[in-house]
Amino acid sequence: MQLTGTTLLVIDDDSAFRQNIATRLQNCGFEVLQAASAADGLQQFSAQRPELVLCNLHLAEPEGFASVLQAVSAAADASLVVIAPSTQMPQAVEALRAGAQDYLIKPMLDIAMVELVVKRTLDQSRLRIENRRIRERLEAANSELENRLQELKDDQAAGHQVQLNMLPQSPWVSGEYTFERRIIPSLYLSGDFVDYFRISDTQLAFYLADVSGHGASSAFATVLLKFMTTRLLYEQRRQGDSSPIAFLPSDVLGHINRGLISCKLGKHVTMLGGVIDETDNTLTYSIGGHLPLPLLYANGQATYLQGKGKPVGLFVDAQYENHKIDLPTAFSLVLCSDGVLDCVEGTTLRNKEAHLPAMVEKCEGNMQALLGSFGLQPGKVMPDDISLMVLSRNR
């Protein structure tokens, strides 16, 4: 039995044939409407909205069937079965091409065929309706997704612009020293960050940081790094003059370590920072779990600076050491994030780190040469964020 409310409409000017079909379908549980003309059928169709219309191909009215076909085709939730004599199968086929879903042969030798065709057509119609509704839901979901993606792109574009505005000028020359930096994000936003700035008339500071993870959350942590570093510098400058201050790299790493832990962002950072004293020509630096270590290029040789320390933002009791070296007359100091190691030959981390000094020597510590040697062309997509900073003095 069909579900209550399934309404059919039979349009045929042969009353005996129409009644025979209607009786059979009513016995199957359908609610059946009858019409002897196209005009009456169209009126009932408009008023009752049946799910299925069975219509004689050759009604007495001119264009009667065509009018019914047009009305049913325009209704999204209705189907049409054409009734035609066996001698007019070509016309029935044309009706199918024009929008009818199935056909019945007249005279009807097997009345059971009516029930079969009607149920088959209703099943197909309901499947078509369900598919259309699914497609509409998918289209609505896709539209919503596109809107969300556009919002995300807009947010990322704004975040990207914020990051660009936070980064220092490159190249930047201060006194005898030249700073250059390049950051290549694996996504639109980077978890790597580089900064360098003057802290007094005779002191220059810099750091390179690699935040765990990728994307927006890691990029947000770089904003926090900039804020915490600037705040610490401000607190130590409160005297209001430009005399040297005790801006020790270990203090900076310790300050950021406490800040990240208290913020509970679930992010940690590997970083290294340094302060150049132009008066005594020294570099004081501190390491916070960062690899590879900085490479000092001078007199044709590149050597790793020594030092170690725990990652920043993970351990409450982490302590960071300061290391102090005399700076050569002419040198380049190369700092990079571990993403650079993806661009270095070798099958293991140890192999790659062993090969890196030779690459720096070949490039003579030059930023552009290093970018070319690492294969970091503009627009190239990398598996990890990559940051590179070169500090140099050439006398």
Coordinates of N, CA and C in Angstrom, one line a residue, residues 25-254:
L25 N -6.1 1.8 -9.5 CA -5.1 2.5 -8.7 C -5.7 2.8 -7.3
Q26 N -7.0 3.0 -7.2 CA -7.6 3.3 -5.9 C -7.5 2.0 -5.0
N27 N -7.6 0.8 -5.7 CA -7.5 -0.4 -5.0 C -6.1 -0.6 -4.5
C28 N -5.1 0.1 -5.1 CA -3.7 0.0 -4.6 C -3.4 1.0 -3.5
G29 N -4.4 1.8 -3.1 CA -4.2 2.7 -2.0 C -3.9 4.1 -2.4
F30 N -4.0 4.4 -3.7 CA -3.8 5.8 -4.2 C -5.1 6.6 -4.1
E31 N -4.9 7.9 -3.9 CA -6.1 8.8 -4.1 C -6.0 9.3 -5.5
V32 N -7.1 9.0 -6.3 CA -7.1 9.2 -7.7 C -8.1 10.3 -8.1
L33 N -7.6 11.3 -8.8 CA -8.5 12.3 -9.4 C -8.7 12.0 -10.9
Q34 N -9.8 12.4 -11.5 CA -10.1 12.1 -12.9 C -10.5 13.4 -13.6
A35 N -10.1 13.5 -14.9 CA -10.5 14.6 -15.7 C -10.7 14.1 -17.1
A36 N -11.8 14.6 -17.8 CA -12.1 14.2 -19.1 C -11.5 15.1 -20.2
S37 N -10.9 16.2 -19.8 CA -10.3 17.1 -20.7 C -9.0 17.7 -20.2
A38 N -8.2 18.3 -21.1 CA -7.0 19.0 -20.6 C -7.3 20.2 -19.7
A39 N -8.3 20.9 -20.1 CA -8.7 22.1 -19.3 C -9.0 21.7 -17.8
D40 N -9.9 20.7 -17.7 CA -10.3 20.2 -16.4 C -9.1 19.7 -15.6
G41 N -8.2 18.9 -16.4 CA -7.1 18.3 -15.8 C -6.1 19.4 -15.3
L42 N -5.9 20.4 -16.0 CA -5.0 21.5 -15.6 C -5.5 22.2 -14.4
Q43 N -6.8 22.4 -14.3 CA -7.4 23.0 -13.1 C -7.2 22.2 -11.9
Q44 N -7.5 20.9 -12.0 CA -7.3 20.0 -10.8 C -5.8 19.9 -10.5
F45 N -5.0 19.9 -11.5 CA -3.5 19.8 -11.2 C -3.1 21.0 -10.4
S46 N -3.5 22.2 -10.8 CA -3.2 23.4 -10.1 C -3.7 23.5 -8.7
A47 N -4.9 22.9 -8.5 CA -5.5 23.0 -7.2 C -5.0 21.9 -6.2
Q48 N -4.8 20.7 -6.7 CA -4.5 19.5 -5.9 C -3.1 19.1 -5.9
R49 N -2.3 19.5 -6.8 CA -0.9 19.2 -6.9 C -0.6 17.7 -6.8
P50 N -1.1 16.9 -7.6 CA -0.8 15.4 -7.6 C 0.6 15.2 -7.9
E51 N 1.1 14.0 -7.3 CA 2.5 13.6 -7.6 C 2.7 13.1 -9.0
L52 N 1.6 12.5 -9.5 CA 1.8 11.8 -10.9 C 0.5 12.1 -11.7
V53 N 0.7 12.4 -13.0 CA -0.3 12.6 -13.9 C -0.2 11.6 -15.0
L54 N -1.3 10.9 -15.3 CA -1.4 10.0 -16.4 C -2.3 10.6 -17.5
C55 N -1.8 10.9 -18.7 CA -2.5 11.7 -19.6 C -2.5 11.1 -21.0
N56 N -3.6 11.1 -21.7 CA -3.8 10.5 -23.0 C -3.0 11.5 -24.0
L57 N -2.2 10.8 -24.9 CA -1.5 11.6 -25.8 C -2.4 12.3 -26.8
H58 N -3.6 11.8 -27.1 CA -4.4 12.4 -28.1 C -5.8 12.8 -27.5
L59 N -5.8 13.9 -26.8 CA -7.0 14.4 -26.2 C -7.8 15.2 -27.3
A60 N -9.1 15.4 -27.1 CA -9.9 16.1 -28.1 C -9.4 17.5 -28.4
E61 N -8.9 18.2 -27.3 CA -8.5 19.6 -27.5 C -7.2 19.7 -28.3
P62 N -7.1 20.7 -29.1 CA -5.8 20.9 -29.8 C -4.8 21.3 -28.8
E63 N -3.6 20.7 -28.9 CA -2.5 21.0 -28.0 C -2.8 20.7 -26.5
G64 N -3.9 19.8 -26.3 CA -4.2 19.5 -25.0 C -3.1 18.8 -24.2
F65 N -2.5 17.7 -24.8 CA -1.5 17.0 -24.2 C -0.3 17.9 -23.9
A66 N 0.1 18.7 -25.0 CA 1.2 19.6 -24.8 C 1.1 20.6 -23.7
S67 N -0.1 21.1 -23.4 CA -0.4 22.0 -22.3 C -0.2 21.2 -20.9
V68 N -0.7 20.0 -20.9 CA -0.5 19.2 -19.7 C 1.0 18.9 -19.4
L69 N 1.7 18.5 -20.5 CA 3.1 18.2 -20.4 C 3.9 19.5 -19.9
Q70 N 3.6 20.6 -20.4 CA 4.2 21.8 -20.0 C 4.0 22.2 -18.5
A71 N 2.8 22.0 -18.1 CA 2.4 22.3 -16.7 C 3.1 21.3 -15.7
V72 N 3.1 20.1 -16.1 CA 3.7 19.1 -15.2 C 5.2 19.2 -15.2
S73 N 5.8 19.5 -16.3 CA 7.3 19.7 -16.4 C 7.7 20.9 -15.6
A74 N 6.9 21.9 -15.5 CA 7.2 23.1 -14.8 C 7.1 22.9 -13.3
A75 N 6.4 21.9 -12.8 CA 6.3 21.6 -11.4 C 7.4 20.7 -11.0
A76 N 8.2 21.1 -10.0 CA 9.4 20.4 -9.6 C 9.1 19.0 -9.0
D77 N 8.0 18.8 -8.4 CA 7.7 17.6 -7.6 C 6.6 16.7 -8.3
A78 N 6.4 16.8 -9.6 CA 5.4 16.0 -10.3 C 6.0 15.3 -11.5
S79 N 5.4 14.2 -11.9 CA 5.8 13.4 -13.0 C 4.6 13.1 -14.0
L80 N 5.0 12.8 -15.2 CA 3.9 12.5 -16.2 C 4.1 11.2 -16.9
V81 N 3.1 10.4 -17.0 CA 3.1 9.1 -17.7 C 2.1 9.3 -18.9
V82 N 2.6 9.1 -20.1 CA 1.8 9.3 -21.3 C 1.1 8.0 -21.7
I83 N -0.2 8.2 -22.1 CA -1.0 7.0 -22.5 C -1.1 7.2 -24.0
A84 N -0.7 6.1 -24.8 CA -0.7 6.2 -26.2 C -1.1 4.8 -26.8
P85 N -1.7 4.9 -28.0 CA -2.0 3.6 -28.7 C -0.7 3.0 -29.2
S86 N -0.7 1.7 -29.3 CA 0.5 1.0 -29.7 C 1.0 1.4 -31.1
T87 N 0.0 1.9 -31.9 CA 0.4 2.3 -33.3 C 1.1 3.7 -33.3
Q88 N 1.2 4.4 -32.2 CA 1.8 5.7 -32.1 C 3.0 5.8 -31.2
M89 N 3.8 4.7 -31.2 CA 4.9 4.7 -30.4 C 6.0 5.8 -30.7
P90 N 6.2 6.1 -32.0 CA 7.1 7.3 -32.2 C 6.7 8.5 -31.5
Q91 N 5.3 8.8 -31.5 CA 4.9 10.0 -30.8 C 5.1 9.9 -29.3
A92 N 4.9 8.7 -28.8 CA 5.1 8.4 -27.3 C 6.6 8.7 -27.0
V93 N 7.5 8.2 -27.9 CA 8.9 8.4 -27.6 C 9.3 9.9 -27.6
E94 N 8.6 10.7 -28.5 CA 8.9 12.1 -28.5 C 8.4 12.7 -27.2
A95 N 7.3 12.2 -26.7 CA 6.8 12.8 -25.5 C 7.8 12.5 -24.3
L96 N 8.4 11.3 -24.3 CA 9.4 11.0 -23.3 C 10.6 11.9 -23.5
R97 N 11.0 12.2 -24.7 CA 12.1 13.1 -24.9 C 11.7 14.5 -24.4
A98 N 10.4 14.9 -24.5 CA 10.0 16.2 -24.2 C 9.8 16.4 -22.7
G99 N 9.8 15.3 -21.9 CA 9.7 15.4 -20.4 C 8.9 14.4 -19.7
A100 N 8.1 13.6 -20.4 CA 7.4 12.5 -19.8 C 8.3 11.5 -19.2
Q101 N 7.9 10.8 -18.1 CA 8.8 9.9 -17.4 C 8.6 8.4 -17.9
D102 N 7.4 8.1 -18.3 CA 7.1 6.7 -18.7 C 5.9 6.7 -19.6
Y103 N 5.4 5.5 -20.1 CA 4.3 5.4 -21.0 C 3.5 4.2 -20.7
L104 N 2.2 4.2 -21.1 CA 1.3 3.1 -21.0 C 0.7 2.9 -22.4
I105 N 0.5 1.6 -22.8 CA -0.1 1.3 -24.1 C -1.6 1.2 -24.0
K106 N -2.3 1.7 -24.9 CA -3.8 1.7 -25.0 C -4.2 1.0 -26.2
P107 N -5.2 0.0 -26.2 CA -5.9 -0.4 -25.1 C -5.1 -1.3 -24.1
M108 N -5.4 -1.3 -22.9 CA -4.6 -2.0 -21.8 C -5.0 -3.4 -21.7
L109 N -4.1 -4.3 -22.2 CA -4.4 -5.7 -22.1 C -4.1 -6.3 -20.7
D110 N -3.2 -5.7 -20.0 CA -2.8 -6.2 -18.7 C -2.9 -5.0 -17.7
I111 N -4.0 -4.9 -17.0 CA -4.3 -3.8 -16.1 C -3.2 -3.7 -15.0
A112 N -2.6 -4.9 -14.7 CA -1.6 -4.9 -13.7 C -0.4 -4.0 -14.1
M113 N -0.2 -3.8 -15.4 CA 0.9 -3.0 -15.9 C 0.8 -1.6 -15.4
V114 N -0.5 -1.1 -15.3 CA -0.7 0.3 -14.8 C -0.1 0.5 -13.4
E115 N -0.4 -0.5 -12.5 CA 0.2 -0.4 -11.2 C 1.7 -0.4 -11.2
L116 N 2.3 -1.3 -12.0 CA 3.7 -1.4 -12.1 C 4.4 -0.1 -12.6
V117 N 3.8 0.5 -13.7 CA 4.3 1.7 -14.3 C 4.2 2.9 -13.3
V118 N 3.1 3.0 -12.6 CA 2.8 4.1 -11.7 C 3.8 4.0 -10.5
K119 N 4.0 2.8 -9.9 CA 4.9 2.6 -8.8 C 6.3 2.9 -9.2
R120 N 6.7 2.4 -10.4 CA 8.1 2.6 -10.9 C 8.3 4.1 -11.1
T121 N 7.3 4.8 -11.7 CA 7.5 6.2 -12.0 C 7.6 7.0 -10.7
L122 N 6.7 6.7 -9.7 CA 6.8 7.4 -8.4 C 8.1 7.2 -7.7
D123 N 8.6 5.9 -7.7 CA 9.9 5.6 -7.1 C 11.0 6.5 -7.8
Q124 N 11.0 6.5 -9.1 CA 12.0 7.3 -9.8 C 11.8 8.8 -9.5
S125 N 10.6 9.2 -9.5 CA 10.3 10.7 -9.2 C 10.8 11.0 -7.8
R126 N 10.5 10.2 -6.8 CA 10.9 10.5 -5.4 C 12.5 10.4 -5.3
L127 N 13.1 9.5 -6.0 CA 14.5 9.5 -6.0 C 15.1 10.8 -6.7
R128 N 14.5 11.2 -7.8 CA 14.9 12.4 -8.4 C 14.8 13.6 -7.5
I129 N 13.6 13.7 -6.8 CA 13.4 14.8 -5.9 C 14.4 14.8 -4.8
E130 N 14.6 13.6 -4.2 CA 15.6 13.5 -3.1 C 17.0 13.9 -3.6
N131 N 17.4 13.4 -4.8 CA 18.7 13.8 -5.4 C 18.8 15.3 -5.5
R132 N 17.6 15.9 -6.0 CA 17.7 17.4 -6.2 C 17.8 18.1 -4.8
R133 N 17.1 17.6 -3.8 CA 17.2 18.2 -2.5 C 18.6 18.0 -1.9
I134 N 19.2 16.9 -2.1 CA 20.6 16.7 -1.7 C 21.5 17.6 -2.4
R135 N 21.3 17.8 -3.7 CA 22.2 18.7 -4.5 C 22.0 20.1 -4.0
E136 N 20.7 20.5 -3.7 CA 20.5 21.8 -3.2 C 21.2 22.0 -1.9
R137 N 21.2 21.0 -1.0 CA 21.9 21.1 0.3 C 23.4 21.2 0.1
L138 N 23.9 20.4 -0.9 CA 25.3 20.4 -1.1 C 25.7 21.8 -1.7
E139 N 24.9 22.3 -2.6 CA 25.2 23.7 -3.1 C 25.1 24.7 -2.0
A140 N 24.2 24.6 -1.1 CA 24.1 25.6 0.0 C 25.3 25.4 0.9
A141 N 25.7 24.1 1.1 CA 26.9 23.9 2.0 C 28.2 24.4 1.3
N142 N 28.3 24.2 0.0 CA 29.4 24.6 -0.8 C 29.5 26.2 -0.8
S143 N 28.3 26.8 -0.9 CA 28.3 28.2 -0.9 C 28.7 28.8 0.5
E144 N 28.3 28.1 1.5 CA 28.7 28.5 2.9 C 30.2 28.2 3.1
L145 N 30.7 27.1 2.5 CA 32.1 26.8 2.6 C 32.9 27.9 1.9
E146 N 32.5 28.2 0.7 CA 33.2 29.3 0.0 C 33.2 30.6 0.7
N147 N 32.1 30.9 1.4 CA 32.1 32.1 2.2 C 33.0 32.0 3.4
R148 N 33.0 30.9 4.0 CA 34.0 30.7 5.1 C 35.4 30.7 4.7
L149 N 35.7 30.1 3.5 CA 37.0 30.1 3.0 C 37.5 31.5 2.6
Q150 N 36.5 32.3 2.1 CA 36.9 33.7 1.8 C 37.2 34.5 3.0
E151 N 36.4 34.2 4.1 CA 36.6 34.9 5.4 C 38.0 34.5 5.9
L152 N 38.3 33.1 5.8 CA 39.6 32.7 6.2 C 40.7 33.3 5.4
K153 N 40.6 33.4 4.1 CA 41.6 34.1 3.2 C 41.7 35.5 3.7
D154 N 40.6 36.2 3.9 CA 40.7 37.6 4.3 C 41.4 37.7 5.7
D155 N 41.1 36.8 6.6 CA 41.7 36.8 7.9 C 43.2 36.5 7.7
Q156 N 43.6 35.6 6.9 CA 45.0 35.2 6.7 C 45.7 36.4 6.0
A157 N 45.0 37.1 5.1 CA 45.7 38.2 4.4 C 46.0 39.3 5.4
A158 N 45.0 39.5 6.3 CA 45.2 40.5 7.4 C 46.3 40.1 8.3
G159 N 46.3 38.8 8.7 CA 47.4 38.3 9.5 C 48.8 38.4 8.8
H160 N 48.8 38.1 7.5 CA 50.0 38.1 6.8 C 50.6 39.6 6.7
Q161 N 49.6 40.5 6.6 CA 50.0 41.9 6.6 C 50.6 42.4 7.9
V162 N 50.0 41.9 9.0 CA 50.5 42.2 10.3 C 51.9 41.7 10.5
Q163 N 52.1 40.4 10.1 CA 53.4 39.8 10.2 C 54.5 40.6 9.4
L164 N 54.1 41.0 8.2 CA 55.0 41.8 7.3 C 55.4 43.1 8.0
N165 N 54.4 43.7 8.6 CA 54.6 45.0 9.3 C 55.5 44.9 10.5
M166 N 55.4 43.7 11.1 CA 56.3 43.5 12.3 C 57.7 43.2 12.0
L167 N 57.9 42.7 10.8 CA 59.3 42.3 10.4 C 60.2 43.5 10.2
P168 N 61.5 43.4 10.5 CA 62.3 44.6 10.3 C 62.7 44.8 8.8
Q169 N 63.2 46.0 8.5 CA 63.6 46.3 7.2 C 64.7 45.3 6.8
S170 N 64.8 45.0 5.5 CA 65.9 44.2 5.0 C 66.3 44.7 3.6
P171 N 67.5 45.0 3.4 CA 68.6 45.0 4.4 C 68.5 46.2 5.3
W172 N 69.1 46.1 6.5 CA 69.1 47.2 7.4 C 70.5 47.4 7.9
V173 N 71.0 48.7 7.7 CA 72.4 49.0 8.0 C 72.4 49.9 9.3
S174 N 73.2 49.5 10.2 CA 73.4 50.3 11.4 C 74.8 50.3 11.8
G175 N 75.4 51.5 11.7 CA 76.9 51.5 11.9 C 77.6 50.7 10.9
E176 N 78.5 49.8 11.4 CA 79.3 49.0 10.5 C 78.6 47.7 10.2
Y177 N 77.4 47.5 10.7 CA 76.7 46.2 10.5 C 75.5 46.2 9.6
T178 N 75.4 45.1 8.8 CA 74.3 45.0 7.9 C 73.5 43.8 8.2
F179 N 72.2 43.9 8.4 CA 71.3 42.8 8.7 C 70.4 42.5 7.5
E180 N 70.2 41.3 7.1 CA 69.3 40.9 6.1 C 68.5 39.7 6.6
R181 N 67.3 39.6 6.1 CA 66.4 38.5 6.5 C 65.5 38.0 5.4
R182 N 65.1 36.8 5.4 CA 64.2 36.2 4.5 C 63.3 35.2 5.2
I183 N 62.0 35.3 5.1 CA 61.1 34.3 5.7 C 60.2 33.7 4.6
I184 N 60.2 32.4 4.5 CA 59.4 31.7 3.5 C 58.4 30.8 4.2
P185 N 57.1 31.2 4.3 CA 56.2 30.4 5.1 C 55.8 29.1 4.3
S186 N 55.5 28.0 5.0 CA 55.0 26.8 4.3 C 53.5 27.0 4.0
L187 N 52.8 27.8 4.8 CA 51.5 28.2 4.6 C 51.5 29.8 4.4
Y188 N 50.3 30.3 4.4 CA 50.2 31.8 4.1 C 50.8 32.6 5.3
L189 N 50.7 32.0 6.5 CA 51.2 32.6 7.7 C 52.4 31.8 8.2
S190 N 53.4 32.4 8.8 CA 54.6 31.7 9.2 C 54.7 31.6 10.7
G191 N 55.3 30.5 11.2 CA 55.6 30.3 12.6 C 57.0 30.7 12.9
D192 N 57.8 31.2 11.8 CA 59.1 31.6 12.0 C 59.1 33.2 12.2
F193 N 60.1 33.7 12.9 CA 60.1 35.1 13.0 C 61.6 35.6 13.3
V194 N 61.9 36.7 12.7 CA 63.2 37.3 12.8 C 63.1 38.8 13.2
D195 N 64.0 39.2 14.1 CA 64.0 40.7 14.4 C 65.4 41.1 14.8
Y196 N 65.6 42.4 14.5 CA 66.9 43.0 14.9 C 66.6 44.5 15.1
F197 N 67.4 45.1 16.0 CA 67.1 46.5 16.4 C 68.2 47.0 17.3
R198 N 68.3 48.3 17.3 CA 69.3 48.9 18.2 C 68.7 49.1 19.6
I199 N 69.5 48.8 20.6 CA 69.0 49.0 22.0 C 69.7 50.1 22.7
S200 N 70.8 50.6 22.2 CA 71.5 51.8 22.7 C 72.4 52.3 21.6
D201 N 73.2 53.3 22.0 CA 74.1 53.9 21.0 C 75.2 52.9 20.6
T202 N 75.5 52.0 21.5 CA 76.6 51.0 21.2 C 76.2 49.6 21.3
Q203 N 74.9 49.3 21.2 CA 74.4 47.9 21.3 C 73.4 47.6 20.2
L204 N 73.5 46.5 19.6 CA 72.5 45.9 18.6 C 72.1 44.6 19.1
A205 N 70.8 44.3 18.9 CA 70.2 43.0 19.3 C 69.5 42.4 18.2
F206 N 69.4 41.0 18.2 CA 68.7 40.3 17.2 C 68.3 39.0 17.8
Y207 N 67.3 38.4 17.1 CA 66.9 37.0 17.5 C 66.2 36.3 16.3
L208 N 66.2 35.0 16.3 CA 65.5 34.2 15.3 C 64.7 33.2 16.1
A209 N 63.4 33.0 15.8 CA 62.6 32.1 16.5 C 61.8 31.2 15.6
D210 N 61.6 30.0 16.0 CA 60.8 29.0 15.2 C 59.7 28.4 16.2
V211 N 58.5 28.9 16.0 CA 57.4 28.4 16.8 C 56.9 27.1 16.4
S212 N 56.6 26.2 17.3 CA 56.1 24.9 17.0 C 54.8 24.9 16.2
G213 N 54.6 24.0 15.3 CA 53.4 24.0 14.4 C 53.5 24.9 13.3
H214 N 52.4 25.1 12.6 CA 52.3 25.9 11.4 C 51.0 26.8 11.5
G215 N 50.9 27.7 10.6 CA 49.6 28.4 10.3 C 49.3 29.5 11.3
A216 N 48.0 29.8 11.5 CA 47.6 31.0 12.2 C 48.0 30.9 13.7
S217 N 47.8 29.8 14.4 CA 48.1 29.7 15.8 C 49.6 30.0 16.0
S218 N 50.5 29.4 15.2 CA 51.9 29.7 15.3 C 52.3 31.1 15.0
A219 N 51.6 31.6 14.0 CA 51.8 33.0 13.6 C 51.4 34.0 14.7
F220 N 50.3 33.6 15.4 CA 49.9 34.5 16.5 C 51.0 34.5 17.6
A221 N 51.7 33.4 17.8 CA 52.7 33.3 18.8 C 53.9 34.3 18.5
T222 N 54.1 34.5 17.2 CA 55.2 35.4 16.8 C 54.9 36.8 17.2
V223 N 53.6 37.2 17.1 CA 53.1 38.5 17.6 C 53.4 38.6 19.0
L224 N 53.2 37.6 19.8 CA 53.4 37.6 21.2 C 54.9 37.7 21.5
L225 N 55.8 37.1 20.7 CA 57.2 37.2 20.9 C 57.7 38.7 20.7
K226 N 57.2 39.3 19.7 CA 57.5 40.7 19.4 C 57.1 41.6 20.6
F227 N 55.9 41.3 21.1 CA 55.4 42.1 22.2 C 56.2 41.9 23.4
M228 N 56.5 40.7 23.8 CA 57.3 40.4 25.0 C 58.7 41.0 24.9
T229 N 59.3 40.9 23.8 CA 60.7 41.4 23.6 C 60.7 42.9 23.7
T230 N 59.7 43.6 23.0 CA 59.6 45.0 23.1 C 59.3 45.5 24.5
R231 N 58.4 44.8 25.2 CA 58.1 45.2 26.6 C 59.3 45.1 27.5
L232 N 60.1 44.0 27.3 CA 61.3 43.9 28.2 C 62.3 45.0 27.9
L233 N 62.4 45.3 26.6 CA 63.4 46.4 26.2 C 62.9 47.7 26.8
Y234 N 61.6 48.0 26.8 CA 61.0 49.2 27.3 C 61.2 49.3 28.8
E235 N 61.0 48.2 29.5 CA 61.2 48.2 31.0 C 62.7 48.5 31.3
Q236 N 63.6 48.1 30.5 CA 65.0 48.3 30.8 C 65.5 49.7 30.3
R237 N 64.7 50.3 29.6 CA 65.0 51.6 29.0 C 64.4 52.8 29.8
R238 N 63.7 52.5 30.9 CA 62.9 53.5 31.5 C 63.6 54.7 32.1
Q239 N 64.9 54.6 32.1 CA 65.7 55.8 32.6 C 65.6 56.9 31.6
G240 N 65.3 56.6 30.3 CA 65.1 57.6 29.3 C 66.3 58.1 28.6
D241 N 67.4 57.5 28.7 CA 68.6 57.8 27.9 C 69.0 56.7 27.0
S242 N 70.1 56.9 26.3 CA 70.5 55.9 25.3 C 71.8 55.2 25.7
S243 N 72.1 55.2 27.0 CA 73.3 54.6 27.5 C 73.1 53.0 27.4
P244 N 74.2 52.3 27.5 CA 74.1 50.8 27.4 C 73.2 50.3 28.5
I245 N 72.5 49.2 28.2 CA 71.6 48.6 29.2 C 71.9 47.1 29.3
A246 N 71.5 46.5 30.3 CA 71.8 45.1 30.6 C 70.8 44.2 29.9
F247 N 70.8 44.3 28.6 CA 69.8 43.5 27.8 C 70.5 42.2 27.4
L248 N 70.5 41.3 28.3 CA 71.2 40.0 28.1 C 70.3 39.0 27.4
P249 N 70.8 38.3 26.4 CA 70.0 37.3 25.6 C 69.4 36.3 26.5
S250 N 70.1 35.8 27.6 CA 69.5 34.8 28.5 C 68.3 35.4 29.2
D251 N 68.3 36.7 29.5 CA 67.2 37.3 30.2 C 66.0 37.3 29.2
V252 N 66.3 37.6 27.9 CA 65.2 37.7 27.0 C 64.5 36.3 26.8
L253 N 65.3 35.2 26.7 CA 64.8 33.9 26.6 C 64.0 33.5 27.8
G254 N 64.5 33.8 29.0 CA 63.8 33.5 30.2 C 62.5 34.2 30.3

